[in-house]
C-alpha positions as a printed NumPy array, in Angstrom:
array([[ -96.833,  -79.3  ,   19.63 ],
       [-100.046,  -79.26 ,   17.73 ],
       [-100.826,  -82.329,   15.608],
       [ -99.623,  -81.418,   12.079],
       [-101.613,  -84.183,   10.432],
       [-104.487,  -82.042,    9.355],
       [-106.474,  -83.188,    6.203],
       [-107.841,  -80.48 ,    4.   ],
       [-110.293,  -80.177,    1.543],
       [-104.268,  -83.519,   -6.262],
       [ -99.675,  -83.699,  -15.269],
       [-100.51 ,  -84.478,  -18.55 ],
       [-100.563,  -88.231,  -19.82 ],
       [ -97.391,  -90.283,  -20.287],
       [ -94.739,  -88.113,  -18.629],
       [ -91.283,  -89.4  ,  -18.751],
       [ -88.377,  -88.616,  -16.501],
       [ -85.928,  -86.481,  -18.122],
       [ -83.481,  -84.421,  -15.822],
       [ -83.407,  -82.657,  -12.402],
       [ -83.912,  -78.986,  -11.946],
       [ -82.831,  -76.849,   -8.776],
       [ -85.702,  -75.928,   -6.365],
       [ -84.685,  -72.18 ,   -6.595],
       [ -81.782,  -69.932,   -7.226],
       [ -80.926,  -70.268,   -3.617],
       [ -80.773,  -74.118,   -3.624],
       [ -78.18 ,  -76.473,   -4.725],
       [ -80.438,  -79.365,   -4.231],
       [ -81.197,  -80.127,   -7.958],
       [ -82.04 ,  -83.899,   -7.178],
       [ -85.074,  -82.904,   -5.388],
       [ -87.037,  -81.837,   -8.355],
       [ -88.015,  -84.213,  -11.268],
       [ -88.742,  -82.498,  -14.556],
       [ -91.415,  -84.177,  -16.683],
       [ -93.016,  -83.388,  -19.945],
       [ -95.702,  -81.047,  -18.467],
       [ -94.879,  -80.319,  -14.996],
       [ -92.433,  -81.313,  -12.072],
       [ -92.371,  -83.568,   -9.096],
       [ -91.082,  -81.584,   -6.301],
       [ -89.739,  -83.75 ,   -3.351],
       [ -89.782,  -80.983,   -0.925],
       [ -89.849,  -83.366,    2.127],
       [ -86.232,  -83.886,    1.269],
       [ -85.548,  -80.415,    2.359],
       [ -87.011,  -81.032,    5.786],
       [ -84.671,  -84.163,    5.885],
       [ -81.782,  -81.88 ,    5.248],
       [ -82.954,  -79.535,    8.181],
       [ -83.101,  -82.329,   10.415],
       [ -79.475,  -82.827,    9.944],
       [ -78.772,  -79.297,   10.766],
       [ -78.676,  -77.324,   14.087],
       [ -82.576,  -77.373,   14.009],
       [ -82.811,  -73.607,   14.631],
       [ -85.615,  -71.554,   13.299],
       [ -83.101,  -69.631,   11.136],
       [ -81.788,  -72.932,    9.643],
       [ -85.502,  -73.874,    9.013],
       [ -86.263,  -70.816,    7.05 ],
       [ -82.932,  -70.912,    5.018],
       [ -83.088,  -74.813,    4.315],
       [ -86.819,  -75.338,    4.063],
       [ -88.792,  -72.094,    3.267],
       [ -86.342,  -69.877,    1.492],
       [ -85.027,  -72.568,   -0.75 ],
       [ -88.478,  -73.671,   -1.974],
       [ -91.431,  -71.26 ,   -2.774],
       [ -93.81 ,  -74.382,   -2.55 ],
       [ -92.736,  -75.084,    0.942],
       [ -93.404,  -71.463,    1.838],
       [ -96.871,  -71.905,    0.266],
       [ -97.497,  -75.086,    2.413],
       [ -96.328,  -73.079,    5.537],
       [ -98.806,  -70.131,    4.795],
       [-101.67 ,  -72.43 ,    4.025],
       [-101.083,  -74.195,    7.403],
       [-101.048,  -71.02 ,    9.207],
       [-104.4  ,  -70.123,    7.565],
       [-105.955,  -73.411,    8.773],
       [-104.905,  -72.591,   12.26 ],
       [-103.052,  -75.762,   12.665],
       [ -99.958,  -74.075,   13.511],
       [ -99.301,  -70.456,   14.761],
       [ -96.659,  -68.119,   13.83 ],
       [ -95.602,  -67.619,   17.505],
       [ -95.072,  -71.361,   18.641],
       [ -94.098,  -72.891,   15.422],
       [ -90.647,  -71.285,   15.201],
       [ -90.065,  -72.785,   18.744],
       [ -91.301,  -76.268,   17.909],
       [ -88.981,  -77.018,   15.077],
       [ -86.213,  -77.301,   17.411],
       [ -88.052,  -80.468,   18.936],
       [ -88.503,  -82.234,   15.462],
       [ -86.722,  -85.768,   15.763],
       [ -85.484,  -87.461,   12.709],
       [ -86.642,  -90.815,   14.21 ],
       [ -90.335,  -89.67 ,   14.3  ],
       [ -90.083,  -89.151,   10.448],
       [ -87.594,  -91.651,    9.301],
       [ -90.29 ,  -93.856,    7.88 ],
       [ -91.636,  -91.213,    5.341],
       [ -88.545,  -90.424,    3.639],
       [ -88.315,  -93.484,    1.429],
       [ -92.356,  -93.986,    1.032],
       [ -92.318,  -93.32 ,   -2.692],
       [ -90.211,  -94.841,   -5.454],
       [ -89.979,  -93.942,   -9.14 ],
       [ -92.477,  -96.391,  -10.07 ],
       [ -95.085,  -94.987,   -7.671],
       [ -94.285,  -91.341,   -8.664],
       [ -94.772,  -92.231,  -12.316],
       [ -98.074,  -94.021,  -11.558],
       [ -99.297,  -90.963,   -9.504],
       [ -98.354,  -88.536,  -12.35 ],
       [ -99.058,  -90.64 ,  -15.533],
       [-101.582,  -93.363,  -15.016],
       [-104.05 ,  -91.475,  -12.917],
       [-103.911,  -88.195,  -14.819],
       [-104.227,  -90.221,  -18.231],
       [-107.449,  -91.655,  -16.846],
       [-108.573,  -88.175,  -15.766],
       [-107.904,  -86.717,  -19.088],
       [-109.96 ,  -89.319,  -20.775],
       [-113.102,  -88.277,  -18.729],
       [-112.565,  -84.559,  -19.1  ],
       [-109.962,  -83.138,  -21.376],
       [-107.786,  -80.172,  -20.08 ],
       [-108.36 ,  -77.062,  -21.866],
       [-104.819,  -75.752,  -21.877],
       [-101.304,  -77.456,  -21.737],
       [-100.261,  -75.475,  -18.724],
       [ -98.059,  -77.547,  -16.448],
       [ -99.326,  -79.212,  -13.146],
       [ -96.694,  -79.647,  -10.476],
       [ -96.993,  -82.209,   -7.602],
       [ -95.334,  -81.112,   -4.461],
       [ -94.775,  -83.84 ,   -1.603],
       [ -93.898,  -82.315,    1.667],
       [ -93.304,  -82.604,    5.307],
       [ -93.42 ,  -81.839,    8.32 ],
       [ -97.108,  -80.409,    7.764],
       [-100.22 ,  -82.314,    6.975],
       [-102.82 ,  -81.879,    4.519],
       [-103.655,  -81.706,    0.711],
       [-104.714,  -79.014,   -1.562],
       [-104.313,  -77.497,   -4.978],
       [-103.172,  -74.029,   -5.716],
       [-104.326,  -73.018,   -9.259],
       [-102.54 ,  -70.49 ,  -11.339],
       [-102.891,  -68.837,  -14.829],
       [ -99.513,  -70.333,  -15.894],
       [ -99.293,  -73.552,  -13.683],
       [-101.108,  -75.246,  -10.988],
       [ -99.425,  -77.094,   -8.175],
       [-101.112,  -80.104,   -6.072],
       [ -99.796,  -80.407,   -2.758],
       [ -99.757,  -83.744,   -0.736],
       [ -98.255,  -84.508,    2.706],
       [ -96.153,  -87.608,    3.175],
       [ -98.199,  -87.891,    6.569],
       [-101.152,  -88.971,    4.651],
       [-101.708,  -92.825,    4.448],
       [-100.271,  -93.956,    1.06 ],
       [-103.545,  -96.059,    0.422],
       [-105.297,  -92.652,    0.347],
       [-102.986,  -90.747,   -2.056],
       [-104.119,  -92.092,   -5.357],
       [-107.659,  -90.947,   -4.733],
       [-106.417,  -87.627,   -3.434],
       [-104.3  ,  -87.114,   -6.425],
       [-107.364,  -87.647,   -8.679],
       [-109.628,  -85.475,   -6.479],
       [-107.082,  -82.462,   -6.652],
       [-106.406,  -82.833,  -10.41 ],
       [-110.306,  -82.942,  -10.829],
       [-110.376,  -79.613,   -9.295],
       [-107.782,  -78.4  ,  -11.847],
       [-109.968,  -79.539,  -14.672],
       [-113.086,  -77.83 ,  -13.248],
       [-111.258,  -74.494,  -12.33 ],
       [-110.301,  -74.205,  -15.967],
       [-113.985,  -74.116,  -17.059],
       [-115.76 ,  -72.506,  -14.349],
       [-116.578,  -68.677,  -14.245],
       [-115.012,  -66.152,  -11.73 ],
       [-117.129,  -65.922,   -8.573],
       [-116.389,  -64.704,   -5.144],
       [-115.757,  -67.212,   -2.132],
       [-118.908,  -68.525,   -0.666],
       [-119.803,  -71.913,    0.839],
       [-121.989,  -72.774,   -1.975],
       [-119.133,  -72.249,   -4.455],
       [-117.12 ,  -74.802,   -2.286],
       [-120.021,  -77.324,   -2.202],
       [-120.191,  -77.425,   -5.938],
       [-116.537,  -77.393,   -6.479],
       [-115.913,  -80.353,   -3.995],
       [-118.886,  -82.22 ,   -5.475],
       [-117.465,  -81.952,   -8.953],
       [-114.21 ,  -83.278,   -7.699],
       [-116.015,  -86.22 ,   -6.141],
       [-118.247,  -86.926,   -9.116],
       [-115.231,  -86.682,  -11.549],
       [-113.362,  -89.144,   -8.998],
       [-116.172,  -91.758,   -9.34 ],
       [-115.84 ,  -91.704,  -13.147],
       [-112.006,  -91.63 ,  -13.274],
       [-111.64 ,  -94.551,  -10.636],
       [-114.886,  -96.416,  -11.594],
       [-116.036,  -96.337,   -8.173],
       [-119.058,  -95.153,   -6.269],
       [-119.352,  -92.171,   -3.985],
       [-118.572,  -94.132,   -0.745],
       [-114.962,  -94.584,   -1.993],
       [-114.49 ,  -91.284,   -3.765],
       [-114.474,  -88.73 ,   -0.866],
       [-110.981,  -88.251,    0.551],
       [-110.928,  -88.989,    4.26 ],
       [-114.569,  -89.854,    4.629],
       [-115.428,  -93.339,    5.684],
       [-118.033,  -95.472,    4.168],
       [-119.927,  -95.423,    7.145],
       [-120.08 ,  -91.593,    7.137],
       [-121.362,  -91.745,    3.604],
       [-124.011,  -94.204,    4.804],
       [-125.007,  -91.784,    7.421],
       [-125.345,  -88.933,    4.84 ],
       [-127.714,  -90.992,    2.703],
       [-129.877,  -91.801,    5.892],
       [-129.825,  -88.056,    6.969],
       [-129.863,  -86.371,    3.557],
       [-132.858,  -84.067,    4.336],
       [-131.122,  -82.821,    7.579],
       [-128.165,  -82.109,    5.58 ],
       [-129.921,  -80.074,    2.972],
       [-131.698,  -77.975,    5.429],
       [-128.417,  -77.164,    7.494],
       [-126.391,  -76.423,    4.363],
       [-129.009,  -74.476,    2.355],
       [-129.276,  -72.009,    5.407],
       [-125.598,  -71.307,    4.996],
       [-125.069,  -71.39 ,    1.106],
       [-124.164,  -67.84 ,    1.034],
       [-121.793,  -67.694,    3.985],
       [-118.462,  -66.049,    3.035],
       [-116.579,  -66.888,    6.297],
       [-114.499,  -69.953,    7.147],
       [-117.339,  -71.103,    9.426],
       [-119.372,  -72.645,    6.741],
       [-116.138,  -74.444,    5.414],
       [-115.386,  -75.779,    9.163],
       [-119.151,  -77.058,    9.429],
       [-119.501,  -78.729,    6.105],
       [-116.024,  -79.094,    4.318],
       [-113.238,  -79.706,    6.817],
       [-112.26 ,  -82.704,    8.863],
       [-109.772,  -83.362,   11.631],
       [-109.083,  -80.928,   14.34 ],
       [-110.439,  -77.821,   12.42 ],
       [-113.871,  -79.334,   11.655],
       [-116.882,  -78.252,   13.683],
       [-119.789,  -80.005,   12.108],
       [-123.354,  -79.429,   13.477],
       [-124.098,  -81.435,   16.427],
       [-124.683,  -84.959,   15.424],
       [-123.375,  -84.679,   11.934],
       [-120.293,  -86.49 ,   10.358],
       [-117.645,  -84.332,    8.988],
       [-117.502,  -83.286,    5.373],
       [-121.264,  -83.44 ,    4.637],
       [-120.542,  -80.58 ,    1.947],
       [-118.741,  -83.184,   -0.229],
       [-121.605,  -85.455,   -0.11 ],
       [-124.261,  -82.697,   -0.873],
       [-122.087,  -81.415,   -3.645],
       [-121.759,  -84.811,   -5.226],
       [-125.57 ,  -85.166,   -5.116],
       [-126.059,  -81.805,   -6.719],
       [-123.757,  -82.801,   -9.663],
       [-125.392,  -86.244,   -9.981],
       [-128.832,  -84.568,  -10.143],
       [-127.719,  -82.34 ,  -12.987],
       [-126.251,  -85.321,  -14.874],
       [-129.329,  -87.113,  -14.328],
       [-131.329,  -84.261,  -15.863],
       [-129.302,  -84.905,  -19.186],
       [-126.537,  -82.114,  -18.621],
       [-123.102,  -82.893,  -19.744],
       [-119.992,  -82.531,  -17.493],
       [-118.661,  -79.717,  -19.683],
       [-121.673,  -77.675,  -19.335],
       [-121.967,  -78.056,  -15.669],
       [-118.443,  -77.036,  -15.152],
       [-118.968,  -73.79 ,  -17.223],
       [-121.692,  -72.801,  -14.835],
       [-121.308,  -70.561,  -11.629],
       [-122.477,  -72.189,   -8.499],
       [-125.876,  -70.45 ,   -8.481],
       [-126.77 ,  -71.853,  -11.735],
       [-125.661,  -75.525,  -11.013],
       [-127.496,  -75.514,   -7.884],
       [-130.738,  -74.104,   -9.601],
       [-130.399,  -76.6  ,  -12.408],
       [-130.046,  -79.585,   -9.887],
       [-133.06 ,  -78.658,   -8.028],
       [-131.377,  -80.092,   -5.044],
       [-132.797,  -77.78 ,   -2.638],
       [-136.204,  -77.565,   -3.863]])
């Protein structure tokens, strides 16, 4: 079975727990969703726990996990798109999942920790850059897949975080993904390119340094301080490599400069995730020229890069 712990390149202040809500019309597991003032905490991993108590057939997996929860279907689809599972072998692999391999994850988060993730961190973020609308932001915690990402929407956004991720990294990831939410509300529509993703990740990293009051070496998810040090020492080489691929519209650019783990294919000799570093330096250059966060967030990637002068 492929390693599912793949890390990808997290709703409003002072949420209060109120009552539970069913995952969908097909599910009776109302205790698995916590309603808050402007969003939900979806304990989707509990559906996987229920599956482990079943006959563990693919039909049961679909019924208990995917059909019962649209967020879990979204995670499944996203993981397929990353090529970390495939549609042929995964249905056969679910039969081999063992409860003892996942037991330690089921009680990782208590009410206090969930409140911290969804209240304190987001309150700090909103103090740095206020959300433009009151649309809800959900947090979905899931198994058995790995990764973290955000799916934005016109009516609500959802932040997805795998329980396979080290709990020490989760607060930083939550802030990073929520920073994407704040940026996406402001930036103009533009087609997918590497440059769009570079600027997007750079803004999320820059906001993380402000929200968490930390330096870049502690602000990039899944990037070690030694890798950040390498980036500073080899920045000219990073610039040259990324500049040549800025207009790339395939996943190859993402694999070279954004991804980590087994999906990453960085240039020879490079550390992973150099696009996060370059993006941060682009935003930092704009700030040093006197630009405000709101202004930078409102520009498309071409304009942000041009204003920064990073590749000049």
